[in-house]
PDB file of C-alpha atoms and ligand atoms in Angstrom:
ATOM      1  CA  UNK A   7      12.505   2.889  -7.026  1.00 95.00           C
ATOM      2  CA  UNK A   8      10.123   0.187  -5.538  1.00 98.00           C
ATOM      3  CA  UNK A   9       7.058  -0.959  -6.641  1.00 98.00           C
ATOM      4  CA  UNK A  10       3.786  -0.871  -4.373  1.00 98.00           C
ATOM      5  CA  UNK A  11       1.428  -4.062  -5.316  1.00 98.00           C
ATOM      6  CA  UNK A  12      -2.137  -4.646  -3.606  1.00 98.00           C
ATOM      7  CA  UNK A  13      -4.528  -7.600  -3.999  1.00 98.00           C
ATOM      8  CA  UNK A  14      -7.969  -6.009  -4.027  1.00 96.00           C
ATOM      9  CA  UNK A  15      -9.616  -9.704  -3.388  1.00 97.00           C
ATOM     10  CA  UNK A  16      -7.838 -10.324  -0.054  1.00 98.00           C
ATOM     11  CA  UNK A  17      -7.953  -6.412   1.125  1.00 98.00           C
ATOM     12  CA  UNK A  18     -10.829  -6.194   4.037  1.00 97.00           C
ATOM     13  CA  UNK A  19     -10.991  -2.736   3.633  1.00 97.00           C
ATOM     14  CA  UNK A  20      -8.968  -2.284   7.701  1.00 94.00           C
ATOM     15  CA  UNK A  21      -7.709   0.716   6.057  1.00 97.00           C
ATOM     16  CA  UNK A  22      -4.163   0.828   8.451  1.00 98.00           C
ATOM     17  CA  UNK A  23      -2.602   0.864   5.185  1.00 98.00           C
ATOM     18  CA  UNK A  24      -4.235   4.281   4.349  1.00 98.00           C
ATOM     19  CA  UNK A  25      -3.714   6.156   7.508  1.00 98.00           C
ATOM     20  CA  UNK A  26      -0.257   5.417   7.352  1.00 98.00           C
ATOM     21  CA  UNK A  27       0.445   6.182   4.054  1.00 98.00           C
ATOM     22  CA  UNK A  28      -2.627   8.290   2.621  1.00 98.00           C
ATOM     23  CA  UNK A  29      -0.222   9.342  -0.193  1.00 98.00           C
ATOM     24  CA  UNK A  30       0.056   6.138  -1.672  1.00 98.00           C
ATOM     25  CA  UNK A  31      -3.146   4.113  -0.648  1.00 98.00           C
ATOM     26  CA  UNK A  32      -7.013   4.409  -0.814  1.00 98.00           C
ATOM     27  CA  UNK A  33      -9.975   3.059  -0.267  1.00 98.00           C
ATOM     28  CA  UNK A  34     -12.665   2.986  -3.449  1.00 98.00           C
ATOM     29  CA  UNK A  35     -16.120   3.443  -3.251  1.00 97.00           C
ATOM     30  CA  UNK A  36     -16.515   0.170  -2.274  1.00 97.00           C
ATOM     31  CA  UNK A  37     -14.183   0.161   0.468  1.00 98.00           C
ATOM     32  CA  UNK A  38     -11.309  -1.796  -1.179  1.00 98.00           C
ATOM     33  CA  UNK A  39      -7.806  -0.072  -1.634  1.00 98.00           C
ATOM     34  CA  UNK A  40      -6.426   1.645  -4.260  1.00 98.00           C
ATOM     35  CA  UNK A  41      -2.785   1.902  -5.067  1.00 98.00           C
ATOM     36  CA  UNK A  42      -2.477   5.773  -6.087  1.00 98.00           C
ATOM     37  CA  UNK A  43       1.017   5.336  -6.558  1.00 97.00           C
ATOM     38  CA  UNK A  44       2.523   1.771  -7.911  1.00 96.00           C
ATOM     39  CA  UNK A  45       6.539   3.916  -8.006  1.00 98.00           C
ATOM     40  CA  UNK A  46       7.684   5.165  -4.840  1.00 98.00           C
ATOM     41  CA  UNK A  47      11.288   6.398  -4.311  1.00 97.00           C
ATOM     42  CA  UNK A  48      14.078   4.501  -2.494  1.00 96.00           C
ATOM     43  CA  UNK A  49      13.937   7.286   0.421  1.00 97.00           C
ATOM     44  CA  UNK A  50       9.936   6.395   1.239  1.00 97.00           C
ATOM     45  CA  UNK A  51      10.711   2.856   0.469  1.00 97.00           C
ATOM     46  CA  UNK A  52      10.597   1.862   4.437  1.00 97.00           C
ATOM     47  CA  UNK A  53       7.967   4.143   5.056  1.00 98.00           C
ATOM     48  CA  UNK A  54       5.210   2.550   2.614  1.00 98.00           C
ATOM     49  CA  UNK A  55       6.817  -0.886   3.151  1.00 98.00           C
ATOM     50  CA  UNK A  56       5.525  -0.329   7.257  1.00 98.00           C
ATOM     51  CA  UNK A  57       2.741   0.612   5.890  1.00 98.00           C
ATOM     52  CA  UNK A  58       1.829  -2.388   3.837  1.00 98.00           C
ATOM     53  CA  UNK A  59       3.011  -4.106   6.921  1.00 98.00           C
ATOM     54  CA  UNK A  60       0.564  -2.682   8.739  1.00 97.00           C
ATOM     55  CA  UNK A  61      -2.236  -4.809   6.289  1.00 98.00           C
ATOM     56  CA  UNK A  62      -3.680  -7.723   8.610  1.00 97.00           C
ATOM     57  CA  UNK A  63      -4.500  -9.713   5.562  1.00 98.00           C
ATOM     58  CA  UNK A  64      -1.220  -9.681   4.097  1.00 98.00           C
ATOM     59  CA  UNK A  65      -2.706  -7.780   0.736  1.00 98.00           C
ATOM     60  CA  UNK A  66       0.184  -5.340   0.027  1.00 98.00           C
ATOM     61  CA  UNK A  67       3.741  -6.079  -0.965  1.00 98.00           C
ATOM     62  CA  UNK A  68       6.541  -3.271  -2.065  1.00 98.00           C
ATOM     63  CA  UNK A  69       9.142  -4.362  -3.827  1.00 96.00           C
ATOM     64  CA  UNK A  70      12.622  -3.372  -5.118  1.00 91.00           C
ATOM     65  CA  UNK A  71      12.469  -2.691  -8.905  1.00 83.00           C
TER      66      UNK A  71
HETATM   67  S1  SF4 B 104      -4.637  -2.415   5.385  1.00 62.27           S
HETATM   68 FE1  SF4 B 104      -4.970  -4.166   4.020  1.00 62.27          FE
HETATM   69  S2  SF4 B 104      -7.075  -4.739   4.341  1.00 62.27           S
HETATM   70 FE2  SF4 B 104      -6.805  -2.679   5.120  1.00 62.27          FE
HETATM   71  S3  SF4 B 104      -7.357  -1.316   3.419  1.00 62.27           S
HETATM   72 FE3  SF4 B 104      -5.173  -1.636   3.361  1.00 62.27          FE
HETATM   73  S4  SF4 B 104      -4.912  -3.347   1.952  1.00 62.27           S
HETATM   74 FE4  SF4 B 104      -7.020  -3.362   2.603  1.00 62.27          FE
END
């Protein structure tokens, strides 16, 4: 498993994270993203770690657990 960690205060609400990943990321009301799932599997580990890659602020990190 990894874990999927986002810092609402530096998110900018660019939302790359979200269209590559829609299972796992979200945007609130307010425009600032939601982790939907903080557990992803080892096989969609690369997959949501491009994704948080994908953040231009750097607000998303996936880790090994
Ligand atoms: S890509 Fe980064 S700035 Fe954009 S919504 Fe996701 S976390 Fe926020």
């Amino acid at each position: 498993m990894a874990v999927v960690k986002a810092d609402p205060g530096l998110c900018q609400g660019y939302a790359n994270c979200v269209v590559a990943a829609d299972d796992v990321f979200d945007l609130d009301d307010d425009g600032v993203v939601v982790v939907l799932r903080d557990e992803v599997e080892e096989s969609e580990k690369d997959r949501v770690t491009d994704a948080a890659r994908s953040c231009p602020v750097s607000a998303l990190v996936v880790e090994s657990s």
